[in-house]
């Protein structure tokens, strides 16, 4: 068996890094996503497992890999891995932060523009019934200029979103567990407020927080009541941050009569059929960091970490370090 096993097809640069380091590797090449049964067949002798978010690495998988030293997750998130159990077994878990921030911020910014100016709706009209011609009241949307953007989570992605949409003359509010340094606030023109204040004041709410017990269903029925009637909601964070059943009710009851754009889903990859029938909802298939540039950079991180660990060195971006 190979020293490194990759549970999905990754950009070519991944194999290149491993080949240049002289590391033998293998990977899943079947249709669709790897199953747990298939994964268990390949982990017996591996020392490094390289996984995307769609591969669940639980106690069964970890126990089936007695030589495992590293689980290198291809993505900033790592909720697909039992990190605590991995640490108990002396296995490092790493992720790929920062390098996908620009790509994800671009998607969030693009969704904000598309929602505000009804671009996806317009495309659907032109592909179906068409239009009679230019008219003063036809298909109006809203400009971003002068509106308020509320960012939930001013991390690296949130900062990149703030930078891009501030260029559209938007006022920037943000909320998170702890207020940012005043120098950071000044640089991004961002004002710290509570979640309720952000929801009440924002024309667009963009989610960029990690998924934790505290942020699970952070945006649910009570929060929708705080939002403006014409507010727009964007989720490029993690699906369970929003209680999707409550969002459907809010959209149907016009608690938020604006719209929503979702790139991630509560039961991903499944999405509730009712969303598909709402004209004011944009659905994208978790493509926040799906740029060639970001995915190549992520591939370099996971494979470089593999080479580091196999050489007896410390990998970058360990997310399950020992806690005193």
Short mmCIF file of C-alpha atoms in Angstrom, two decimals:
data_model
loop_
_atom_site.label_atom_id
_atom_site.label_comp_id
_atom_site.label_asym_id
_atom_site.label_seq_id
_atom_site.Cartn_x
_atom_site.Cartn_y
_atom_site.Cartn_z
CA UNK A 1 0.00 0.00 0.00
CA UNK A 2 1.03 3.60 -0.58
CA UNK A 3 2.45 5.87 2.09
CA UNK A 4 0.03 8.64 1.17
CA UNK A 5 -3.59 8.04 0.17
CA UNK A 6 -5.73 10.76 -1.39
CA UNK A 7 -9.46 10.17 -1.01
CA UNK A 8 -10.45 12.25 -4.05
CA UNK A 9 -9.01 13.56 -7.28
CA UNK A 10 -6.92 16.66 -6.54
CA UNK A 11 -5.21 19.19 -8.83
CA UNK A 12 -2.18 17.84 -10.69
CA UNK A 13 0.17 19.87 -8.51
CA UNK A 14 -0.59 17.49 -5.62
CA UNK A 15 0.97 14.49 -7.37
CA UNK A 16 3.80 16.67 -8.62
CA UNK A 17 4.81 17.73 -5.09
CA UNK A 18 4.67 14.15 -3.83
CA UNK A 19 6.60 12.81 -6.82
CA UNK A 20 9.33 15.43 -6.43
CA UNK A 21 9.66 14.45 -2.77
CA UNK A 22 9.94 10.77 -3.71
CA UNK A 23 6.80 9.81 -1.79
CA UNK A 24 4.73 6.90 -3.05
CA UNK A 25 1.05 7.73 -3.22
CA UNK A 26 -2.26 6.43 -4.41
CA UNK A 27 -5.74 7.85 -4.61
CA UNK A 28 -9.41 7.19 -5.18
CA UNK A 29 -10.30 7.36 -8.86
CA UNK A 30 -13.82 6.01 -8.87
CA UNK A 31 -17.07 7.73 -9.77
CA UNK A 32 -18.63 10.12 -7.29
CA UNK A 33 -17.37 10.34 -3.71
CA UNK A 34 -15.40 7.65 -1.92
CA UNK A 35 -17.50 5.46 0.35
CA UNK A 36 -16.51 4.56 3.89
CA UNK A 37 -16.20 0.93 2.83
CA UNK A 38 -13.78 1.84 0.05
CA UNK A 39 -11.80 4.14 2.33
CA UNK A 40 -11.35 1.44 4.96
CA UNK A 41 -9.82 -0.82 2.29
CA UNK A 42 -6.98 1.64 1.67
CA UNK A 43 -5.93 3.03 5.04
CA UNK A 44 -4.35 -0.03 6.63
CA UNK A 45 -0.73 0.96 5.97
CA UNK A 46 -0.95 4.65 5.06
CA UNK A 47 0.92 7.26 7.05
CA UNK A 48 -0.80 10.29 5.55
CA UNK A 49 -4.42 10.68 4.52
CA UNK A 50 -5.31 13.61 2.28
CA UNK A 51 -9.02 14.35 2.37
CA UNK A 52 -11.58 16.88 1.13
CA UNK A 53 -14.51 18.05 3.26
CA UNK A 54 -16.70 15.39 1.68
CA UNK A 55 -14.65 12.54 3.21
CA UNK A 56 -15.71 11.69 6.74
CA UNK A 57 -12.80 10.52 8.89
CA UNK A 58 -14.31 9.07 12.05
CA UNK A 59 -13.04 6.76 14.77
CA UNK A 60 -13.54 3.68 12.58
CA UNK A 61 -11.29 5.08 9.86
CA UNK A 62 -8.66 6.25 12.33
CA UNK A 63 -8.63 2.89 14.12
CA UNK A 64 -8.20 1.12 10.78
CA UNK A 65 -5.01 3.13 10.11
CA UNK A 66 -2.53 2.23 12.89
CA UNK A 67 0.40 3.92 11.09
CA UNK A 68 -1.40 7.18 10.43
CA UNK A 69 0.58 10.30 11.33
CA UNK A 70 -1.32 13.04 9.52
CA UNK A 71 -4.78 13.80 8.18
CA UNK A 72 -4.31 16.72 5.78
CA UNK A 73 -7.71 18.23 5.05
CA UNK A 74 -8.11 20.01 1.72
CA UNK A 75 -10.08 23.05 2.87
CA UNK A 76 -10.27 25.61 5.64
CA UNK A 77 -13.00 23.62 7.38
CA UNK A 78 -12.38 20.32 9.13
CA UNK A 79 -15.71 19.34 10.69
CA UNK A 80 -15.58 16.13 8.63
CA UNK A 81 -12.80 14.81 10.88
CA UNK A 82 -12.94 13.59 14.46
CA UNK A 83 -10.08 15.88 15.47
CA UNK A 84 -10.23 15.07 19.18
CA UNK A 85 -9.92 11.33 18.57
CA UNK A 86 -7.10 11.93 16.10
CA UNK A 87 -5.21 13.90 18.77
CA UNK A 88 -5.83 11.11 21.27
CA UNK A 89 -4.12 8.79 18.80
CA UNK A 90 -1.23 11.22 18.28
CA UNK A 91 -2.32 12.15 14.76
CA UNK A 92 -2.03 15.73 13.51
CA UNK A 93 -4.94 17.21 11.57
CA UNK A 94 -4.20 20.16 9.30
CA UNK A 95 -6.27 22.41 7.09
CA UNK A 96 -5.60 24.94 4.33
CA UNK A 97 -6.54 28.40 5.62
CA UNK A 98 -5.96 31.79 4.00
CA UNK A 99 -5.22 30.66 0.42
CA UNK A 100 -8.91 30.37 -0.49
CA UNK A 101 -9.93 33.68 1.09
CA UNK A 102 -9.81 35.73 -2.10
CA UNK A 103 -11.77 33.17 -4.11
CA UNK A 104 -14.48 32.86 -1.46
CA UNK A 105 -14.68 36.63 -1.02
CA UNK A 106 -15.12 37.03 -4.76
CA UNK A 107 -18.02 34.56 -4.76
CA UNK A 108 -19.69 36.34 -1.84
CA UNK A 109 -19.24 39.71 -3.54
CA UNK A 110 -20.54 38.34 -6.83
CA UNK A 111 -23.60 36.91 -5.10
CA UNK A 112 -24.25 40.28 -3.45
CA UNK A 113 -24.24 41.97 -6.87
CA UNK A 114 -26.28 39.20 -8.48
CA UNK A 115 -28.95 39.36 -5.75
CA UNK A 116 -29.14 43.13 -5.68
CA UNK A 117 -29.44 43.52 -9.45
CA UNK A 118 -31.45 40.30 -10.00
CA UNK A 119 -28.99 38.97 -12.55
CA UNK A 120 -29.90 35.29 -12.20
CA UNK A 121 -33.61 36.11 -12.39
CA UNK A 122 -32.94 38.12 -15.53
CA UNK A 123 -31.07 35.26 -17.13
CA UNK A 124 -34.01 32.95 -16.41
CA UNK A 125 -36.45 35.40 -18.01
CA UNK A 126 -34.37 35.61 -21.16
CA UNK A 127 -34.10 31.82 -21.41
CA UNK A 128 -37.86 31.34 -20.95
CA UNK A 129 -40.55 33.99 -21.61
CA UNK A 130 -38.28 36.78 -22.81
CA UNK A 131 -39.24 40.46 -22.46
CA UNK A 132 -41.18 43.03 -24.48
CA UNK A 133 -38.49 45.69 -24.42
CA UNK A 134 -37.01 48.33 -22.15
CA UNK A 135 -39.54 49.90 -19.76
CA UNK A 136 -39.02 52.35 -16.85
CA UNK A 137 -40.44 50.09 -14.15
CA UNK A 138 -39.27 46.75 -15.51
CA UNK A 139 -37.01 44.47 -13.44
CA UNK A 140 -35.68 47.02 -11.01
CA UNK A 141 -33.12 46.00 -8.41
CA UNK A 142 -31.06 47.96 -5.88
CA UNK A 143 -27.64 49.54 -6.15
CA UNK A 144 -25.02 48.60 -3.58
CA UNK A 145 -23.83 52.19 -3.21
CA UNK A 146 -25.02 53.75 0.03
CA UNK A 147 -26.25 50.45 1.45
CA UNK A 148 -25.02 48.70 4.60
CA UNK A 149 -23.17 45.39 4.53
CA UNK A 150 -23.16 43.29 7.69
CA UNK A 151 -20.35 40.74 7.92
CA UNK A 152 -20.69 37.95 10.47
CA UNK A 153 -17.07 36.94 11.10
CA UNK A 154 -14.34 39.41 10.17
CA UNK A 155 -11.70 36.77 9.59
CA UNK A 156 -9.55 36.57 6.50
CA UNK A 157 -12.52 35.95 4.18
CA UNK A 158 -14.67 38.57 5.91
CA UNK A 159 -11.88 41.14 5.56
CA UNK A 160 -11.56 40.39 1.85
CA UNK A 161 -15.32 40.82 1.42
CA UNK A 162 -15.21 44.13 3.31
CA UNK A 163 -12.37 45.38 1.12
CA UNK A 164 -14.18 44.52 -2.10
CA UNK A 165 -17.64 45.79 -1.23
CA UNK A 166 -16.36 48.94 0.44
CA UNK A 167 -15.20 49.82 -3.09
CA UNK A 168 -18.91 49.86 -4.01
CA UNK A 169 -19.42 52.63 -1.43
CA UNK A 170 -21.06 50.36 1.10
CA UNK A 171 -21.03 50.99 4.85
CA UNK A 172 -19.40 48.03 6.63
CA UNK A 173 -20.63 46.58 9.93
CA UNK A 174 -19.31 43.39 11.48
CA UNK A 175 -19.88 41.13 14.44
CA UNK A 176 -17.97 38.24 15.99
CA UNK A 177 -17.05 36.87 19.42
CA UNK A 178 -14.37 39.50 20.06
CA UNK A 179 -13.96 42.99 18.67
CA UNK A 180 -11.09 43.38 16.22
CA UNK A 181 -8.09 45.59 16.83
CA UNK A 182 -8.87 49.29 16.17
CA UNK A 183 -6.20 49.34 13.45
CA UNK A 184 -7.99 46.50 11.63
CA UNK A 185 -11.33 48.28 11.94
CA UNK A 186 -9.81 51.48 10.58
CA UNK A 187 -8.14 49.70 7.66
CA UNK A 188 -11.38 48.07 6.51
CA UNK A 189 -13.71 50.88 7.58
CA UNK A 190 -15.62 48.35 9.66
CA UNK A 191 -17.74 49.11 12.73
CA UNK A 192 -18.25 46.52 15.46
CA UNK A 193 -21.86 45.91 16.56
CA UNK A 194 -23.88 43.15 18.20
CA UNK A 195 -25.50 40.50 16.01
CA UNK A 196 -28.96 41.98 16.61
CA UNK A 197 -27.75 45.47 15.66
CA UNK A 198 -26.09 44.13 12.54
CA UNK A 199 -29.25 42.33 11.45
CA UNK A 200 -31.41 45.38 12.11
CA UNK A 201 -29.19 47.79 10.18
CA UNK A 202 -27.82 45.74 7.28
CA UNK A 203 -29.19 45.65 3.76
CA UNK A 204 -26.98 42.66 3.00
CA UNK A 205 -25.89 40.10 5.61
CA UNK A 206 -22.93 37.95 4.60
CA UNK A 207 -21.90 34.98 6.76
CA UNK A 208 -18.21 34.12 7.13
CA UNK A 209 -17.95 32.52 10.58
CA UNK A 210 -16.68 29.02 11.42
CA UNK A 211 -19.10 26.25 12.31
CA UNK A 212 -19.04 25.68 16.07
CA UNK A 213 -21.70 24.72 18.61
CA UNK A 214 -22.18 28.45 19.23
CA UNK A 215 -22.69 29.30 15.56
CA UNK A 216 -24.92 26.33 14.65
CA UNK A 217 -28.34 27.81 13.75
CA UNK A 218 -27.00 31.25 14.66
CA UNK A 219 -29.36 32.62 12.02
CA UNK A 220 -32.86 31.28 12.68
CA UNK A 221 -36.44 32.51 13.11
CA UNK A 222 -35.69 35.09 15.86
CA UNK A 223 -32.87 36.59 13.79
CA UNK A 224 -35.00 36.84 10.65
CA UNK A 225 -37.45 38.96 12.66
CA UNK A 226 -34.61 41.45 13.28
CA UNK A 227 -33.73 41.82 9.60
CA UNK A 228 -35.00 44.48 7.25
CA UNK A 229 -37.97 43.51 5.10
CA UNK A 230 -35.88 43.77 1.93
CA UNK A 231 -32.65 42.35 3.36
CA UNK A 232 -30.42 40.00 1.39
CA UNK A 233 -28.72 37.04 3.03
CA UNK A 234 -25.56 35.30 1.77
CA UNK A 235 -24.04 32.13 3.23
CA UNK A 236 -20.53 31.20 2.12
CA UNK A 237 -19.60 29.89 5.58
CA UNK A 238 -21.12 26.54 6.58
CA UNK A 239 -24.66 25.36 5.92
CA UNK A 240 -25.73 24.68 9.53
CA UNK A 241 -25.04 28.30 10.51
CA UNK A 242 -28.53 28.93 9.08
CA UNK A 243 -31.62 27.03 10.19
CA UNK A 244 -32.80 26.38 6.64
CA UNK A 245 -36.35 25.43 7.60
CA UNK A 246 -36.71 28.83 9.29
CA UNK A 247 -35.20 30.56 6.26
CA UNK A 248 -37.81 28.99 4.00
CA UNK A 249 -40.58 30.22 6.28
CA UNK A 250 -39.04 33.70 6.41
CA UNK A 251 -38.81 33.91 2.61
CA UNK A 252 -42.36 32.68 2.12
CA UNK A 253 -43.80 34.98 4.82
CA UNK A 254 -41.72 37.93 3.60
CA UNK A 255 -40.00 38.31 6.96
CA UNK A 256 -37.10 38.92 4.64
CA UNK A 257 -38.79 39.90 1.43
CA UNK A 258 -35.44 40.32 -0.25
CA UNK A 259 -33.55 37.22 -1.24
CA UNK A 260 -30.94 34.70 -0.25
CA UNK A 261 -27.86 33.19 -1.88
CA UNK A 262 -26.57 29.90 -0.56
CA UNK A 263 -23.27 28.29 -1.49
CA UNK A 264 -23.39 25.82 1.43
CA UNK A 265 -26.22 23.76 2.87
CA UNK A 266 -27.37 22.36 6.18
CA UNK A 267 -27.54 18.76 4.90
CA UNK A 268 -24.95 19.15 2.16
CA UNK A 269 -24.92 18.00 -0.58
CA UNK A 270 -28.70 17.83 -0.28
CA UNK A 271 -30.74 21.00 -0.63
CA UNK A 272 -34.43 21.36 0.18
CA UNK A 273 -36.50 21.26 -3.02
CA UNK A 274 -38.53 24.27 -1.90
CA UNK A 275 -35.49 26.52 -2.35
CA UNK A 276 -35.30 25.49 -6.00
CA UNK A 277 -38.74 26.91 -6.69
CA UNK A 278 -38.09 30.38 -5.25
CA UNK A 279 -37.11 32.94 -7.87
CA UNK A 280 -35.36 35.14 -5.33
CA UNK A 281 -32.91 32.47 -4.17
CA UNK A 282 -29.55 31.75 -5.81
CA UNK A 283 -28.12 28.28 -5.22
CA UNK A 284 -24.50 27.43 -6.01
CA UNK A 285 -22.77 24.06 -5.40
CA UNK A 286 -20.20 24.98 -2.71
CA UNK A 287 -17.90 26.73 -5.16
CA UNK A 288 -16.65 29.46 -2.84
CA UNK A 289 -13.00 28.52 -3.28
CA UNK A 290 -13.37 26.77 -6.64
CA UNK A 291 -10.76 28.76 -8.51
CA UNK A 292 -7.74 27.22 -10.18
CA UNK A 293 -5.50 29.49 -8.13
CA UNK A 294 -7.02 28.61 -4.76
CA UNK A 295 -7.30 24.88 -5.37
CA UNK A 296 -3.69 24.65 -6.59
CA UNK A 297 -2.50 26.52 -3.49
CA UNK A 298 -4.54 24.21 -1.27
CA UNK A 299 -3.05 21.15 -3.00
CA UNK A 300 0.46 22.46 -2.36
CA UNK A 301 -0.28 22.91 1.34
CA UNK A 302 -1.66 19.40 1.96
CA UNK A 303 1.13 17.66 0.04
CA UNK A 304 3.89 19.83 1.50
CA UNK A 305 2.52 19.01 4.95
CA UNK A 306 2.61 15.33 4.03
CA UNK A 307 6.27 15.64 3.03
CA UNK A 308 7.08 17.53 6.23
CA UNK A 309 5.53 14.91 8.50
CA UNK A 310 7.16 12.02 6.65
CA UNK A 311 10.50 13.79 7.06
CA UNK A 312 9.92 14.03 10.81
CA UNK A 313 9.13 17.74 10.71
CA UNK A 314 6.18 19.79 11.99
CA UNK A 315 3.41 20.50 9.46
CA UNK A 316 1.73 23.85 9.05
CA UNK A 317 -1.81 24.69 10.20
CA UNK A 318 -2.38 21.96 12.80
CA UNK A 319 -5.95 22.38 14.05
CA UNK A 320 -5.94 19.79 16.83
CA UNK A 321 -2.90 20.70 18.86
CA UNK A 322 -2.64 19.64 22.47
CA UNK A 323 -4.46 21.93 24.88
CA UNK A 324 -3.07 22.51 28.38
#
